[in-house]
GROMACS .gro file of C-alpha atoms in nm:
model
  204
    1UNK     CA    1   8.992   7.666   5.179
    2UNK     CA    2   8.816   7.959   5.011
    3UNK     CA    3   8.487   7.891   5.185
    4UNK     CA    4   8.660   7.866   5.518
    5UNK     CA    5   8.848   8.189   5.457
    6UNK     CA    6   8.523   8.364   5.365
    7UNK     CA    7   8.363   8.241   5.685
    8UNK     CA    8   8.653   8.374   5.888
    9UNK     CA    9   8.625   8.710   5.712
   10UNK     CA   10   8.252   8.724   5.782
   11UNK     CA   11   8.314   8.639   6.148
   12UNK     CA   12   8.580   8.909   6.162
   13UNK     CA   13   8.340   9.169   6.019
   14UNK     CA   14   8.074   9.065   6.269
   15UNK     CA   15   8.321   9.103   6.553
   16UNK     CA   16   8.419   9.453   6.442
   17UNK     CA   17   8.057   9.562   6.410
   18UNK     CA   18   7.898   9.395   6.710
   19UNK     CA   19   7.693   9.569   6.975
   20UNK     CA   20   7.781   9.697   7.318
   21UNK     CA   21   7.946   9.462   7.567
   22UNK     CA   22   7.848   9.507   7.930
   23UNK     CA   23   8.174   9.604   8.107
   24UNK     CA   24   8.283   9.360   8.375
   25UNK     CA   25   8.552   9.398   8.637
   26UNK     CA   26   8.859   9.174   8.601
   27UNK     CA   27   9.015   9.080   8.934
   28UNK     CA   28   9.262   8.806   8.839
   29UNK     CA   29   9.609   8.875   8.709
   30UNK     CA   30   9.914   9.092   8.770
   31UNK     CA   31   9.774   9.421   8.641
   32UNK     CA   32   9.450   9.420   8.847
   33UNK     CA   33   9.665   9.337   9.148
   34UNK     CA   34   9.894   9.631   9.078
   35UNK     CA   35   9.610   9.875   9.027
   36UNK     CA   36   9.409   9.765   9.327
   37UNK     CA   37   9.650   9.969   9.539
   38UNK     CA   38   9.547  10.275   9.338
   39UNK     CA   39   9.178  10.190   9.389
   40UNK     CA   40   9.133  10.132   9.017
   41UNK     CA   41   8.923   9.870   8.841
   42UNK     CA   42   9.025   9.690   8.523
   43UNK     CA   43   8.722   9.652   8.294
   44UNK     CA   44   8.674   9.404   8.012
   45UNK     CA   45   8.482   9.582   7.735
   46UNK     CA   46   8.520   9.333   7.449
   47UNK     CA   47   8.786   9.235   7.201
   48UNK     CA   48   8.829   9.064   6.869
   49UNK     CA   49   9.049   9.331   6.715
   50UNK     CA   50   8.854   9.631   6.840
   51UNK     CA   51   8.955   9.638   7.208
   52UNK     CA   52   9.142   9.969   7.192
   53UNK     CA   53   8.857  10.146   7.015
   54UNK     CA   54   8.603   9.989   7.250
   55UNK     CA   55   8.794  10.134   7.545
   56UNK     CA   56   8.798  10.478   7.381
   57UNK     CA   57   8.427  10.460   7.301
   58UNK     CA   58   8.338  10.347   7.653
   59UNK     CA   59   8.535  10.639   7.798
   60UNK     CA   60   8.445  10.920   7.557
   61UNK     CA   61   8.143  10.825   7.343
   62UNK     CA   62   7.900  10.687   7.598
   63UNK     CA   63   7.952  10.315   7.542
   64UNK     CA   64   8.179  10.059   7.378
   65UNK     CA   65   7.914   9.976   7.119
   66UNK     CA   66   8.024  10.294   6.939
   67UNK     CA   67   8.372  10.153   6.878
   68UNK     CA   68   8.340  10.187   6.499
   69UNK     CA   69   8.278  10.559   6.546
   70UNK     CA   70   8.590  10.580   6.763
   71UNK     CA   71   8.785  10.383   6.502
   72UNK     CA   72   8.666  10.615   6.225
   73UNK     CA   73   8.764  10.925   6.419
   74UNK     CA   74   9.113  10.790   6.485
   75UNK     CA   75   9.156  10.695   6.119
   76UNK     CA   76   9.037  11.040   6.009
   77UNK     CA   77   9.288  11.200   6.245
   78UNK     CA   78   9.568  10.991   6.093
   79UNK     CA   79   9.452  11.092   5.745
   80UNK     CA   80   9.465  11.461   5.838
   81UNK     CA   81   9.807  11.423   6.005
   82UNK     CA   82  10.028  11.232   5.758
   83UNK     CA   83  10.329  11.317   5.974
   84UNK     CA   84  10.205  11.044   6.207
   85UNK     CA   85  10.329  10.796   5.943
   86UNK     CA   86  10.682  10.915   5.867
   87UNK     CA   87  10.856  10.731   5.587
   88UNK     CA   88  10.533  10.604   5.429
   89UNK     CA   89  10.463  10.722   5.076
   90UNK     CA   90  10.111  10.809   4.961
   91UNK     CA   91  10.030  10.455   4.847
   92UNK     CA   92  10.151  10.308   5.176
   93UNK     CA   93   9.956  10.565   5.376
   94UNK     CA   94   9.641  10.475   5.182
   95UNK     CA   95   9.695  10.106   5.251
   96UNK     CA   96   9.757  10.163   5.622
   97UNK     CA   97   9.450  10.385   5.653
   98UNK     CA   98   9.234  10.122   5.486
   99UNK     CA   99   9.358   9.866   5.738
  100UNK     CA  100   9.307  10.104   6.029
  101UNK     CA  101   8.945  10.168   5.928
  102UNK     CA  102   8.853   9.801   5.890
  103UNK     CA  103   9.085   9.577   6.090
  104UNK     CA  104   9.212   9.521   6.438
  105UNK     CA  105   9.562   9.642   6.368
  106UNK     CA  106   9.848   9.801   6.562
  107UNK     CA  107  10.054  10.022   6.332
  108UNK     CA  108  10.426  10.067   6.386
  109UNK     CA  109  10.518  10.342   6.627
  110UNK     CA  110  10.180  10.343   6.799
  111UNK     CA  111  10.029  10.553   6.520
  112UNK     CA  112   9.671  10.486   6.626
  113UNK     CA  113   9.758  10.566   6.989
  114UNK     CA  114   9.917  10.897   6.895
  115UNK     CA  115   9.619  10.978   6.674
  116UNK     CA  116   9.372  10.892   6.951
  117UNK     CA  117   9.565  11.111   7.197
  118UNK     CA  118   9.519  11.400   6.954
  119UNK     CA  119   9.161  11.323   6.858
  120UNK     CA  120   9.030  11.287   7.213
  121UNK     CA  121   9.276  11.534   7.373
  122UNK     CA  122   9.407  11.278   7.619
  123UNK     CA  123   9.721  11.143   7.774
  124UNK     CA  124   9.708  10.767   7.720
  125UNK     CA  125   9.856  10.581   8.016
  126UNK     CA  126   9.908  10.210   7.952
  127UNK     CA  127   9.965   9.981   8.249
  128UNK     CA  128  10.142   9.650   8.190
  129UNK     CA  129  10.246   9.358   8.406
  130UNK     CA  130  10.549   9.538   8.549
  131UNK     CA  131  10.638   9.898   8.642
  132UNK     CA  132  10.926   9.912   8.393
  133UNK     CA  133  10.692   9.821   8.109
  134UNK     CA  134  10.436  10.100   8.151
  135UNK     CA  135  10.429  10.362   7.879
  136UNK     CA  136  10.253  10.684   7.794
  137UNK     CA  137  10.139  10.866   7.481
  138UNK     CA  138  10.099  11.243   7.492
  139UNK     CA  139   9.910  11.440   7.227
  140UNK     CA  140  10.181  11.602   7.013
  141UNK     CA  141  10.203  11.824   6.707
  142UNK     CA  142  10.404  11.762   6.391
  143UNK     CA  143  10.719  11.894   6.559
  144UNK     CA  144  10.680  11.647   6.844
  145UNK     CA  145  10.581  11.914   7.094
  146UNK     CA  146  10.321  11.820   7.356
  147UNK     CA  147   9.973  11.967   7.327
  148UNK     CA  148   9.858  11.973   7.687
  149UNK     CA  149   9.595  12.197   7.844
  150UNK     CA  150   9.372  12.205   8.150
  151UNK     CA  151   9.107  12.024   7.946
  152UNK     CA  152   9.341  11.733   7.861
  153UNK     CA  153   9.198  11.412   8.004
  154UNK     CA  154   9.365  11.077   8.077
  155UNK     CA  155   9.270  10.745   7.918
  156UNK     CA  156   9.407  10.460   8.128
  157UNK     CA  157   9.440  10.116   7.975
  158UNK     CA  158   9.563   9.776   8.093
  159UNK     CA  159   9.755   9.585   7.826
  160UNK     CA  160   9.822   9.215   7.853
  161UNK     CA  161   9.845   8.945   7.589
  162UNK     CA  162   9.792   9.185   7.297
  163UNK     CA  163   9.462   9.295   7.450
  164UNK     CA  164   9.349   9.628   7.595
  165UNK     CA  165   9.115   9.671   7.888
  166UNK     CA  166   8.982   9.996   8.028
  167UNK     CA  167   9.105  10.116   8.367
  168UNK     CA  168   8.860  10.311   8.582
  169UNK     CA  169   8.911  10.494   8.909
  170UNK     CA  170   8.689  10.308   9.152
  171UNK     CA  171   8.724  10.539   9.451
  172UNK     CA  172   8.963  10.791   9.598
  173UNK     CA  173   9.297  10.659   9.719
  174UNK     CA  174   9.300  10.654  10.102
  175UNK     CA  175   9.516  10.928  10.249
  176UNK     CA  176   9.756  10.683  10.414
  177UNK     CA  177   9.833  10.525  10.074
  178UNK     CA  178   9.841  10.830   9.852
  179UNK     CA  179  10.211  10.914   9.878
  180UNK     CA  180  10.339  10.561   9.816
  181UNK     CA  181  10.089  10.501   9.535
  182UNK     CA  182  10.182  10.828   9.365
  183UNK     CA  183  10.555  10.762   9.393
  184UNK     CA  184  10.532  10.409   9.256
  185UNK     CA  185  10.262  10.435   8.991
  186UNK     CA  186  10.198  10.794   8.892
  187UNK     CA  187  10.509  11.006   8.941
  188UNK     CA  188  10.703  10.883   8.632
  189UNK     CA  189  10.451  11.001   8.372
  190UNK     CA  190  10.329  11.297   8.579
  191UNK     CA  191  10.684  11.427   8.595
  192UNK     CA  192  10.724  11.374   8.222
  193UNK     CA  193  10.406  11.574   8.158
  194UNK     CA  194  10.538  11.855   8.378
  195UNK     CA  195  10.872  11.850   8.199
  196UNK     CA  196  10.708  11.870   7.857
  197UNK     CA  197  10.486  12.159   7.968
  198UNK     CA  198  10.793  12.344   8.099
  199UNK     CA  199  10.977  12.292   7.771
  200UNK     CA  200  10.677  12.414   7.572
  201UNK     CA  201  10.645  12.725   7.790
  202UNK     CA  202  11.017  12.798   7.762
  203UNK     CA  203  11.016  12.766   7.384
  204UNK     CA  204  10.695  12.963   7.333
   0.00000   0.00000   0.00000
């Protein structure tokens, strides 16, 4: 029992610290089929508990092999923004941060997603198997107000079976498909971003 558990722990550590995975395009499944109409590719960049951070590293740090750096930056952002963990006392925050730095873990409320949106100055758009299931994380301050600027980028992810894959724009959407694609896939979160910017400007 103990030896087996130790072996699993060692394998887990190796997974979290392994080298770069060559991204490969995934063509099978509902999400790739949905995004093909937007001329987007779904890329597998590795998993084993580090898939989200691998996607962030591939997008912003030059390669998914730097996923531990991405993980550390997200954890540091959570540490500097304790309001991302409302209701957690200091001991609980310490425990959650330790897990976030070392494990493949999804904290309640999408804490790591909110922290990554802040750290990398991005809107995180997550595509799922159906339009009603898509969701978006905006970078926000402690008051819940959006922090959006011209420099704000977008990190697009495909989420299926508790696993993240990176979404990449393959080519421009043909003109004859732009309107329908925008209406069906993009307008919901684009309109929300516009609404939040308008609210922020009004309250400034």
